[in-house]
Short mmCIF file of C-alpha atoms in Angstrom, two decimals:
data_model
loop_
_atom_site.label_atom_id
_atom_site.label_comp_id
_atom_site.label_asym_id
_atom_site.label_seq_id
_atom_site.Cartn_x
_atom_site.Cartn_y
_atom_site.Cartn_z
CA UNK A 1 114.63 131.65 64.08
CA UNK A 2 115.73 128.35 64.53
CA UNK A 3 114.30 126.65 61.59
CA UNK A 4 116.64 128.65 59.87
CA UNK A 5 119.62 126.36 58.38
CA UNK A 6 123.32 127.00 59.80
CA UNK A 7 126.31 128.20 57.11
CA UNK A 8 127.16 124.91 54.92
CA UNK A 9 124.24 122.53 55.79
CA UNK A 10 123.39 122.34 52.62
CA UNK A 11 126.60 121.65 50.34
CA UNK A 12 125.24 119.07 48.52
CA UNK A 13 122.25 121.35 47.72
CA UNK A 14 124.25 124.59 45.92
CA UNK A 15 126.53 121.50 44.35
CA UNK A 16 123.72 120.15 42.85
CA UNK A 17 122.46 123.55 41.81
CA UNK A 18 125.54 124.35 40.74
CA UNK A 19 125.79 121.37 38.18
CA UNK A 20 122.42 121.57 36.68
CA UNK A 21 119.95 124.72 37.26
CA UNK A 22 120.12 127.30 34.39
CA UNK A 23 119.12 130.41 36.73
CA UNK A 24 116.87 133.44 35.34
CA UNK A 25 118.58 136.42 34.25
CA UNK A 26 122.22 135.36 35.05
CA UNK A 27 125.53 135.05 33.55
CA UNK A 28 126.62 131.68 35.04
CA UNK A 29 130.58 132.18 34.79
CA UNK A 30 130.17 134.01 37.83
CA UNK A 31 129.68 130.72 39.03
CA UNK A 32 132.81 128.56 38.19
CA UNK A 33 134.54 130.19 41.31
CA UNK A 34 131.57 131.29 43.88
CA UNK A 35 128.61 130.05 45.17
CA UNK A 36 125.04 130.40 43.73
CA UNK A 37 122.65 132.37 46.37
CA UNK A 38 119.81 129.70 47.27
CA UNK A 39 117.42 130.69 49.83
CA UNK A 40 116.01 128.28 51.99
CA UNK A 41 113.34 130.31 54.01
CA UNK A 42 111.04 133.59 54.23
CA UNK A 43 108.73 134.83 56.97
CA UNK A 44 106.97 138.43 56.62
CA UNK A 45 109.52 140.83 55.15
CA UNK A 46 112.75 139.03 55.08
CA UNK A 47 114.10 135.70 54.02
CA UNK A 48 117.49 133.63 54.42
CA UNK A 49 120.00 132.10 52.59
CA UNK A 50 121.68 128.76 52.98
CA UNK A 51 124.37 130.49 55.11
CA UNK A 52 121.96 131.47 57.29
CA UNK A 53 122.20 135.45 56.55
CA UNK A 54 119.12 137.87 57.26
CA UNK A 55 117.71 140.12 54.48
CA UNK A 56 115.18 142.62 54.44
CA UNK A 57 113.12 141.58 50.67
CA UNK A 58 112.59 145.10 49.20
CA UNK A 59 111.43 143.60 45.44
CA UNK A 60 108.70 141.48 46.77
CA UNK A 61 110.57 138.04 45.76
CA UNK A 62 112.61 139.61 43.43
CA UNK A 63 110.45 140.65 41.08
CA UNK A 64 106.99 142.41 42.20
CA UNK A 65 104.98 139.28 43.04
CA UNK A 66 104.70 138.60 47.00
CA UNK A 67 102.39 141.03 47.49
CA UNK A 68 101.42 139.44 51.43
CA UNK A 69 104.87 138.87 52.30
CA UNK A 70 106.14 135.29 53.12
CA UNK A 71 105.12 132.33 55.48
CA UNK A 72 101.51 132.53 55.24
CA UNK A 73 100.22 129.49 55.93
CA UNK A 74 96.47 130.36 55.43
CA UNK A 75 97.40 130.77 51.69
CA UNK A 76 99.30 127.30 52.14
CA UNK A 77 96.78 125.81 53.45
CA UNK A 78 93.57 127.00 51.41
CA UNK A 79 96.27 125.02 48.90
CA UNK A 80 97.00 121.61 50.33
CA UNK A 81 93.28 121.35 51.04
CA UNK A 82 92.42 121.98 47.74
CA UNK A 83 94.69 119.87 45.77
CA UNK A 84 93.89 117.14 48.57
CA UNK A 85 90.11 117.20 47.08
CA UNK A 86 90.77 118.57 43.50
CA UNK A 87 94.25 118.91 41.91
CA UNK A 88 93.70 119.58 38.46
CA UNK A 89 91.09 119.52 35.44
CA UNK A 90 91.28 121.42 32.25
CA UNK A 91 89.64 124.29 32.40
CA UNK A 92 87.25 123.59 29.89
CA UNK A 93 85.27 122.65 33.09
CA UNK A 94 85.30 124.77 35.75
CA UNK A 95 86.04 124.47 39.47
CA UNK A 96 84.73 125.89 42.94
CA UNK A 97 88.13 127.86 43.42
CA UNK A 98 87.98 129.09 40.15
CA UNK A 99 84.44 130.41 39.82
CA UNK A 100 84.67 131.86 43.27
CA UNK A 101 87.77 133.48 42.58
CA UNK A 102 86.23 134.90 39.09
CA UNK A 103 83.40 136.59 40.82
CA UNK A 104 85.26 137.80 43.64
CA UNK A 105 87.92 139.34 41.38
CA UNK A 106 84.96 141.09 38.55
CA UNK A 107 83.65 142.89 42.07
CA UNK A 108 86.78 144.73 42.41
CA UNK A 109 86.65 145.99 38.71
CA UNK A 110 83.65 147.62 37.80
CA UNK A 111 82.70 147.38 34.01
CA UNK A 112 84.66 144.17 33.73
CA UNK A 113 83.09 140.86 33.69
CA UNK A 114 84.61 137.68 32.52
CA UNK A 115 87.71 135.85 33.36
CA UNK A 116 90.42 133.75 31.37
CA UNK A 117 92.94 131.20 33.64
CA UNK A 118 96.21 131.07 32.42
CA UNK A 119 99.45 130.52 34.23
CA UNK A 120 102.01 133.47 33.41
CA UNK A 121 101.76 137.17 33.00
CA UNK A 122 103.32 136.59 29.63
CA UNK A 123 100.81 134.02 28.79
CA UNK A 124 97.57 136.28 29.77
CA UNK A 125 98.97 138.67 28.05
CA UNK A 126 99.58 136.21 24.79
CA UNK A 127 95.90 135.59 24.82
CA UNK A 128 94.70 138.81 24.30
CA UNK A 129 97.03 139.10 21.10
CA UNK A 130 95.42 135.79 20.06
CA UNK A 131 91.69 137.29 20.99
CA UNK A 132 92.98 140.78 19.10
CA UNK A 133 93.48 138.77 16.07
CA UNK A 134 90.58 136.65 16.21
CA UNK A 135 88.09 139.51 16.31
CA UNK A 136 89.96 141.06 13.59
CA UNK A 137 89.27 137.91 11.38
CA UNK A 138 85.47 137.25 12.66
CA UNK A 139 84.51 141.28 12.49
CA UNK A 140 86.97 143.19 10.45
CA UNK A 141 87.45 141.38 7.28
CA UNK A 142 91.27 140.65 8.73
CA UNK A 143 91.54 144.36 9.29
CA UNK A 144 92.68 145.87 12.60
CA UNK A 145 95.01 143.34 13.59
CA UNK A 146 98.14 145.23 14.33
CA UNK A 147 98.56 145.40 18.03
CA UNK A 148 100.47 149.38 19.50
CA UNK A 149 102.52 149.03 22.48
CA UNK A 150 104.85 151.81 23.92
CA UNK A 151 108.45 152.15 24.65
CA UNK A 152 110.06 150.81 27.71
CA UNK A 153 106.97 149.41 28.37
CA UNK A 154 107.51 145.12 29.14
CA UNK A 155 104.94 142.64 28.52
CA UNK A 156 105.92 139.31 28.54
CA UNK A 157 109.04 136.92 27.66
CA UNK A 158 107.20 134.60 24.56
CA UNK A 159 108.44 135.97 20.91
CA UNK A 160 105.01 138.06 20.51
CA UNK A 161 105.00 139.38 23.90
CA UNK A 162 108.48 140.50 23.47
CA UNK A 163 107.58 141.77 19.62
CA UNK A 164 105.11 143.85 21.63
CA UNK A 165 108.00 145.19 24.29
CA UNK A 166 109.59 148.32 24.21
CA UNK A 167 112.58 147.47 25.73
CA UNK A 168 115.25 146.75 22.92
CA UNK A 169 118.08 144.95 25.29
CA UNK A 170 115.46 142.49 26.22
CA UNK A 171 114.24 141.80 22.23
CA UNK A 172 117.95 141.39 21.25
CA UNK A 173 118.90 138.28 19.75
CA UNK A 174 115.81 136.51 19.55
CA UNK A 175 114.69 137.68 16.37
CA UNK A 176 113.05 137.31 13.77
CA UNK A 177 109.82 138.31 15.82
CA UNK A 178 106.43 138.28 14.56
CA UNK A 179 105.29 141.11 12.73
CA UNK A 180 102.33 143.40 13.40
CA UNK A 181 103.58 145.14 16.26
CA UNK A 182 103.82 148.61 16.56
CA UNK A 183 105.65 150.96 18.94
CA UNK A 184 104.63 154.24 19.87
CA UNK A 185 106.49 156.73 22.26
CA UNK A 186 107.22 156.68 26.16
CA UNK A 187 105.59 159.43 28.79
CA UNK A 188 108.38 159.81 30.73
CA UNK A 189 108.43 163.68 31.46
CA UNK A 190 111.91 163.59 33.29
CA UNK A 191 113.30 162.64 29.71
CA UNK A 192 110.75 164.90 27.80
CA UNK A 193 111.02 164.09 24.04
CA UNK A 194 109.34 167.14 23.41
CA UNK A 195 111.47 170.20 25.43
CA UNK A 196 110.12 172.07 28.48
CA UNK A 197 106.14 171.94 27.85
CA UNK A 198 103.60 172.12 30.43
CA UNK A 199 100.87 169.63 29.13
CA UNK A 200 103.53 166.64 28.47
CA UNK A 201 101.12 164.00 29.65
CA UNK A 202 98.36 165.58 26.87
CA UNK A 203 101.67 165.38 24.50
CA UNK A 204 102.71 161.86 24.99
CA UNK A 205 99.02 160.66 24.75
CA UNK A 206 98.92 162.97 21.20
CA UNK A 207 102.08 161.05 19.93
CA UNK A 208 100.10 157.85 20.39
CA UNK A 209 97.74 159.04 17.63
CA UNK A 210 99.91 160.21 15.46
CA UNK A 211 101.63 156.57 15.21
CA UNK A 212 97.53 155.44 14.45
CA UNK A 213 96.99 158.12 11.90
CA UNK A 214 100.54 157.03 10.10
CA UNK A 215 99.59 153.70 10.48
CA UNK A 216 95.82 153.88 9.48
CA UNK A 217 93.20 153.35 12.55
CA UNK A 218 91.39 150.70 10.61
CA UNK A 219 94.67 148.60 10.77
CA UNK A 220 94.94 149.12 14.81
CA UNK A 221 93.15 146.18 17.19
CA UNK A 222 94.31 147.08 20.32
CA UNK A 223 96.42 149.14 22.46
CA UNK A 224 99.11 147.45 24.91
CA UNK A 225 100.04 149.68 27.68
CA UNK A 226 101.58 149.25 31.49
CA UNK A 227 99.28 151.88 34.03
CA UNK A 228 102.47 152.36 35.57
CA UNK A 229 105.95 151.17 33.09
CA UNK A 230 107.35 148.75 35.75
CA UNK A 231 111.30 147.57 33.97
CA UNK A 232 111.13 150.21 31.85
CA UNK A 233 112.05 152.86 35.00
CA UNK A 234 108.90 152.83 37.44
CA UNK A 235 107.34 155.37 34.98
CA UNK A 236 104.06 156.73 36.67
CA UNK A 237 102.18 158.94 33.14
CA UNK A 238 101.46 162.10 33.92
CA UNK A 239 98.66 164.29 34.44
CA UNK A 240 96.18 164.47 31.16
CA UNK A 241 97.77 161.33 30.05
CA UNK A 242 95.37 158.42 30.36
CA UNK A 243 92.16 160.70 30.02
CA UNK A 244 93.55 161.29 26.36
CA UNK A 245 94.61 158.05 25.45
CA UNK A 246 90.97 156.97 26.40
CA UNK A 247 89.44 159.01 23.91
CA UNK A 248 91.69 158.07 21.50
CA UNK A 249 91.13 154.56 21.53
CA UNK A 250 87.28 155.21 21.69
CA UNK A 251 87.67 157.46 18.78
CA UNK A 252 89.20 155.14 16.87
CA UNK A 253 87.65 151.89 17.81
CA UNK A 254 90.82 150.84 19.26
CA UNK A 255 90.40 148.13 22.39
CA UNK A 256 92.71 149.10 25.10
CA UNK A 257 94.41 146.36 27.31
CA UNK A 258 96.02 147.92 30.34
CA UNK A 259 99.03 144.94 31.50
CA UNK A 260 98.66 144.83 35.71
CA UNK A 261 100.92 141.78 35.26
CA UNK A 262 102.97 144.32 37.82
CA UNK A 263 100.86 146.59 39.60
CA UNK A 264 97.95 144.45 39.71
CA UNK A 265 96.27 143.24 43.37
CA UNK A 266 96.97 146.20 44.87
CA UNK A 267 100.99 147.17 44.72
CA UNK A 268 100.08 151.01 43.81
CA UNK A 269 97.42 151.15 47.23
CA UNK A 270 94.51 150.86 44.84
CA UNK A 271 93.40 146.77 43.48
CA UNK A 272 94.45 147.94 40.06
CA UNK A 273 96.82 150.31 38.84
CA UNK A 274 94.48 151.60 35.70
CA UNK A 275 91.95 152.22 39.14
CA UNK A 276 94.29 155.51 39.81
CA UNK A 277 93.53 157.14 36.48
CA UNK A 278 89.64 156.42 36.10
CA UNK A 279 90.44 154.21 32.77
CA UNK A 280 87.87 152.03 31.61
CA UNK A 281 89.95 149.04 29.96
CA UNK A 282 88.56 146.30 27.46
CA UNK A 283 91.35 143.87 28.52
CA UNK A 284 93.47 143.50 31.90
CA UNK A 285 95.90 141.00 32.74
CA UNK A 286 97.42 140.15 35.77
CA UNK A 287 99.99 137.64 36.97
CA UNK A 288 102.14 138.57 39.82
CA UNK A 289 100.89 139.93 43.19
CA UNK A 290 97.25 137.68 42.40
CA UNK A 291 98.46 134.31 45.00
CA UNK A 292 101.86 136.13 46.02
CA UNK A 293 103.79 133.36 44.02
CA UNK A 294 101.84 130.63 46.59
CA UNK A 295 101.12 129.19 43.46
CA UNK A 296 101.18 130.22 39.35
CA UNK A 297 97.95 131.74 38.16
CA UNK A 298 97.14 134.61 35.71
CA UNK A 299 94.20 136.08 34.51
CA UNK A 300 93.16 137.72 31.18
CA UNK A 301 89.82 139.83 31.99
CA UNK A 302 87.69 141.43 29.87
CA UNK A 303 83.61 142.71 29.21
CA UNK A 304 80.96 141.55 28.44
CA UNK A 305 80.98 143.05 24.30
CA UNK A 306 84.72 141.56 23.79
CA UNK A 307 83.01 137.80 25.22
CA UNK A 308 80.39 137.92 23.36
CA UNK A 309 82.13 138.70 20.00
CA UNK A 310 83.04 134.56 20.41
CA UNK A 311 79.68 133.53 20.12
CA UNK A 312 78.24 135.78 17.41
CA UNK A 313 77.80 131.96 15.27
CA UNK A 314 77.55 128.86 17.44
CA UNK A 315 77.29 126.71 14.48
CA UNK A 316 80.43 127.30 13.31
CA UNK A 317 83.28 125.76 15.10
CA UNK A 318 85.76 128.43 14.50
CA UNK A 319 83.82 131.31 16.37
CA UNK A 320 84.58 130.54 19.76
CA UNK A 321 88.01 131.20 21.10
CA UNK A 322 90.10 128.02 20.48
CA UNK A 323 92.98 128.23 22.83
CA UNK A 324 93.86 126.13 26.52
CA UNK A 325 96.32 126.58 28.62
CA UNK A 326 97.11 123.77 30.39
CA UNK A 327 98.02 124.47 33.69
CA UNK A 328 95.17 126.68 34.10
CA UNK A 329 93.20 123.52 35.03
CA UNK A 330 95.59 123.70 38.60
CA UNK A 331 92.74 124.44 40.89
CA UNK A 332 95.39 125.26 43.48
CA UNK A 333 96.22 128.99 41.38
CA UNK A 334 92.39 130.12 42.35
CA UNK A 335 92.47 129.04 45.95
CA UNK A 336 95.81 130.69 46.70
CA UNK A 337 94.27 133.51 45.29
CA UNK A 338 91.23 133.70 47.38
CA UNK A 339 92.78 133.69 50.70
CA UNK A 340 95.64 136.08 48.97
CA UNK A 341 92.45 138.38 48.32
CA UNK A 342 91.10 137.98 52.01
CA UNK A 343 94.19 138.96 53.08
CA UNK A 344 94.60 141.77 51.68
CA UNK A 345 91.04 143.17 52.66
CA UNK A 346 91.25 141.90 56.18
CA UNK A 347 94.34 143.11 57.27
CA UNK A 348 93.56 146.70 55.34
CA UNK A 349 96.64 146.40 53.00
CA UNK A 350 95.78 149.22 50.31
CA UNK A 351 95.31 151.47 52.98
CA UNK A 352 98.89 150.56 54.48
CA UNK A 353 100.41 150.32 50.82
CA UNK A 354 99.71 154.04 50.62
CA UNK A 355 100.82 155.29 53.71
CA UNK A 356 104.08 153.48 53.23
CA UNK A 357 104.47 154.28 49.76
CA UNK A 358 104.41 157.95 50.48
CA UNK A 359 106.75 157.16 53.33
CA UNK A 360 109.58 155.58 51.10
CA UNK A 361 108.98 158.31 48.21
CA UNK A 362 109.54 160.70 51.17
CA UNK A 363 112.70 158.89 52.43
CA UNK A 364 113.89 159.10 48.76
CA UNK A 365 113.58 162.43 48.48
CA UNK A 366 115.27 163.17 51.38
CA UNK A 367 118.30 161.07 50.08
CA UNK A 368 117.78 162.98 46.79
CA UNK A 369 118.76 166.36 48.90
CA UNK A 370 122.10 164.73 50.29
CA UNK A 371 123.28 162.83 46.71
CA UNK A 372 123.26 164.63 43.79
CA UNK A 373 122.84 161.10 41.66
CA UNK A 374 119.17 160.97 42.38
CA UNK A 375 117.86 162.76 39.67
CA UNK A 376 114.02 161.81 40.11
CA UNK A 377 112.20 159.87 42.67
CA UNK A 378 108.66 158.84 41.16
CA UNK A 379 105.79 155.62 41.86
CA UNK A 380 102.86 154.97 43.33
CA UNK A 381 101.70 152.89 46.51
CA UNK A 382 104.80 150.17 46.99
CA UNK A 383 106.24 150.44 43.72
CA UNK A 384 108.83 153.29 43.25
CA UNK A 385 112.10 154.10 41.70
CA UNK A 386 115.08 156.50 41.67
CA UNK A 387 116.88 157.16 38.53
CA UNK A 388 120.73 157.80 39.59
CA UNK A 389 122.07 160.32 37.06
CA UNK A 390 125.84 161.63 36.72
CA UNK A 391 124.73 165.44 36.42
CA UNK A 392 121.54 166.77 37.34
CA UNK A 393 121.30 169.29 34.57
CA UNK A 394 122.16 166.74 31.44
CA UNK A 395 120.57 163.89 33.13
CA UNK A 396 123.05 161.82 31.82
CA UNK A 397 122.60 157.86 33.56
CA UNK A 398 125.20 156.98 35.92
CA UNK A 399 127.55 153.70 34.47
CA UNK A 400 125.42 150.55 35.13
CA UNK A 401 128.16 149.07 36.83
CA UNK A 402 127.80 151.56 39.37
CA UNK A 403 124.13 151.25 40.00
CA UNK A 404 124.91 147.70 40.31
CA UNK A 405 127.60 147.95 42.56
CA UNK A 406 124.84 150.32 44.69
CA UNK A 407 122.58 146.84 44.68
CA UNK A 408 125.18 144.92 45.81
CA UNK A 409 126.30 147.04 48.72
CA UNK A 410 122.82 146.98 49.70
CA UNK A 411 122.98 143.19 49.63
CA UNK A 412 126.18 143.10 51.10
CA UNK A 413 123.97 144.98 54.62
CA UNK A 414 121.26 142.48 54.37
CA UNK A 415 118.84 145.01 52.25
CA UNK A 416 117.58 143.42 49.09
CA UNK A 417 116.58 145.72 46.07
CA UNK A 418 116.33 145.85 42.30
CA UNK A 419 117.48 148.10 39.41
CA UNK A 420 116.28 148.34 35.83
CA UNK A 421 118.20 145.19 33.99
CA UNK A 422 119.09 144.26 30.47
CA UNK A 423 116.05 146.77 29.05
CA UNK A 424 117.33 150.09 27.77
CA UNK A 425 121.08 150.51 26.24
CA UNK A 426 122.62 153.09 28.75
CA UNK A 427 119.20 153.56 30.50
CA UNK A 428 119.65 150.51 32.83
CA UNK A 429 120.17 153.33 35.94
CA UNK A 430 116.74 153.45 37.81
CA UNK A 431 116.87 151.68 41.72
CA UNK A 432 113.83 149.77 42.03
CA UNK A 433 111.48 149.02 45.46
CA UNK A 434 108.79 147.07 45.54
CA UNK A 435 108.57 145.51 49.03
CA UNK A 436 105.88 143.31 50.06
CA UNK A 437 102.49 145.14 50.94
CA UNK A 438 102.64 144.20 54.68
CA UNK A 439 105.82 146.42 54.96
CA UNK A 440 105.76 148.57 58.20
CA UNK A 441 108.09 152.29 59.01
CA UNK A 442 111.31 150.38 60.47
CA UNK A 443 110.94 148.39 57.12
CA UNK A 444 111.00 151.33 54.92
CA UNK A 445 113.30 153.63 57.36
CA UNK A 446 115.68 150.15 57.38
CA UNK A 447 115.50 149.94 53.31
CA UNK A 448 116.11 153.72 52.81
CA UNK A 449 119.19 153.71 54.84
CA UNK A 450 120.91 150.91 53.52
CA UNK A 451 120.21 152.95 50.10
CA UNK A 452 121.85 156.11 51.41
CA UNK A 453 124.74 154.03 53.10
CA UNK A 454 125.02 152.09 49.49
CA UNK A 455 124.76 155.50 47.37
CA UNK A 456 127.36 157.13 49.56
CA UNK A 457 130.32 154.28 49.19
CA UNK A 458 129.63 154.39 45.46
CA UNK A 459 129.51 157.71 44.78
CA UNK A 460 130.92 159.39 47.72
#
């Protein structure tokens, strides 16, 4: 392409990166003697650094959120013409983007109806703590406040939202977190807790209630769970899982907010990921995939009964929910998302999300046959993983070194793609793909192969 920059066009650019932006996620050492990756340009599937190399994007930006791949100028566009006639007002008023957005959005989720603008996944998912905890003051005589949330399971990077994470490596150091958060057991089946059973999915959901009966159901506000654990290892629950965790929460009067931040806007083929287990959720928040990181927007949406709980009194002024977030007044968030939406329906992405999904679990599997170290492919629509494991019969994770060094041969051949990172002490050994929903075969068949290429230096 020749918009794309030649090798060292851009020195002053990485120097002043290098002097002054404190990266995501990175030790910066690394840095003292080598070069920080910037990348200056994307189109479709792949993107380019500021040497000019090629890669094919298998993680969807890096982390699960360009959903319609990159370059799309309709998306741009809906943008600049929007912030040309309205940039920004606090969303104590409304806008056209955002009400159109908020009805087109409650038609693909049937039994939801009302939408809260925020800007972060960690954010929407901070305000349904807050709403959790208001309902518990207004209707339960400060009862049911605690908030469950499951292991391995990620929902955010604020002090609550990582009080309510299950991954330990993450929570490390930034204590003391706020209390009232309580964990309750994975459903990963490849690392049964519970031996060789056939109804593990019945199981898991089971150990969920034990933690409310120890814990005292009229203590319990709400229920925190990924449909699919995204960090934690691309966990999909199994069968009899969701079903019983349903009743369980409707037993127990337990609200049940199902965090899309990952799969939402279609990344497992369906709009939602809760959508493949016929849950019907009082919360859902979503983040990621809902502009394709065109611009920041995230959504806390709930029904009808959890609205009108704020507006049981009118005439007092602590009944309604008293929280903003600022740059949920960027009208820019809704109309990215709008055309992010149309695309999506036009160009029939579910539909292609599935039949590539099932194409790169396929590929996996048939790498699986050739290298003993996959010891379990597993996901849904564009959103799988591979766990690499030493021995098949312990199970026991390969070094995380190694599956590092497996990303970074991958990288090395132009093939972008992720691995579960600072989560789970010695559990950090699940490959991650998540490539954009617009990926076609040659994508996949191209992604797989650097994979098997990558697995066999490594590992031999």
């Amino acid at each position: 392409m020749s918009s794309i920059v030649q090798p060292n066009d851009i020195r002053d650019v990485i120097e002043a990166d290098r002097a002054h932006v404190w990266h995501h996620l990175t030790q910066h050492k690394t840095f003292e003697t080598a070069d920080p990756r910037i990348f200056v340009e994307g189109r479709g599937m792949r993107v380019w650094d500021a040497t000019g190399k090629e890669y094919l994007d298998a993680v969807a930006g890096g982390v699960w959120t360009v959903n319609v791949g990159f370059g799309r100028e309709s998306i741009a566009n809906a943008v600049r013409d929007q912030l040309v006639k309205l940039n920004y007002f606090a969303n104590s008023a409304g806008s056209v983007p955002g009400a159109l957005f908020a009805q087109k959005l409650i038609e693909k989720m049937p039994g939801m109806s009302r939408v809260y603008y925020s800007n972060s996944g960690s954010e929407a998912n901070e305000k349904v703590f807050k709403m959790v905890r208001q309902i518990s003051h207004r209707h339960h005589k400060g009862k049911k406040s605690k908030i469950l949330y499951r292991e391995r399971d990620y929902h955010g990077t604020t002090l609550a939202t990582l009080a309510a994470g299950g991954q330990p490596e993450r929570r490390e150091q930034y204590g003391p977190l706020p209390a009232g958060f309580v964990e309750v057991p994975h459903c990963l089946e490849y690392r049964s807790q519970y031996g060789d059973i056939a109804n593990y999915g019945e199981r898991a959901a089971e150990a969920i209630e034990d933690v409310i009966l120890r814990e005292g159901p009229d203590t319990i506000g709400a229920l925190c769970l990924e449909p699919i654990t995204a960090g934690g290892g691309v966990i999909v629950p199994p069968a009899g899982y969701w079903e019983k965790v349903q009743d369980i929460c409707r037993r127990h009067d337990i609200l049940l907010h199902i965090d899309e931040v990952v799969c939402g806007v279609g990344r497992t083929g369906k709009w939602f990921g809760y959508q493949n287990f016929g849950v019907e959720p009082d919360f859902v928040t979503m983040a990621k995939g809902v502009a394709s990181g065109y611009a920041a927007i995230s959504c806390t949406v709930t029904t009808e009964k959890v609205f009108d709980l704020f507006k049981d009194d009118p005439s007092d002024p602590m009944s309604f929910f008293r929280d903003i977030s600022t740059y949920a007044g960027c009208v820019g968030g809704p109309a990215a998302a709008l055309e992010n939406m149309r695309i999506i329906e036009e160009e029939n992405l579910l539909e292609n999300t599935a039949l590539m999904g099932e194409r790169l679990r396929s590929n996996l599997r048939e790498l699986q046959v050739r290298h003993a170290v996959i010891g379990e492919v597993r996901g849904a629509g564009l959103f799988c993983g591979a766990e690499l494991v030493s021995d098949r019969t312990t199970k026991t994770p390969v070094e995380e070194k190694q599956v590092q060094a497996v990303i970074a041969n991958c990288m090395a051949n132009g093939v972008i793609i992720g691995a579960t990172n600072r989560a789970l002490p010695g559990l950090n050994n699940t490959l991650c793909f998540s490539p954009a929903l617009i990926a076609t075969a040659s994508d996949i068949d191209e992604i797989t192969a650097a994979v098997d290429q990558a697995l066999t230096k490594v590992f031999g």
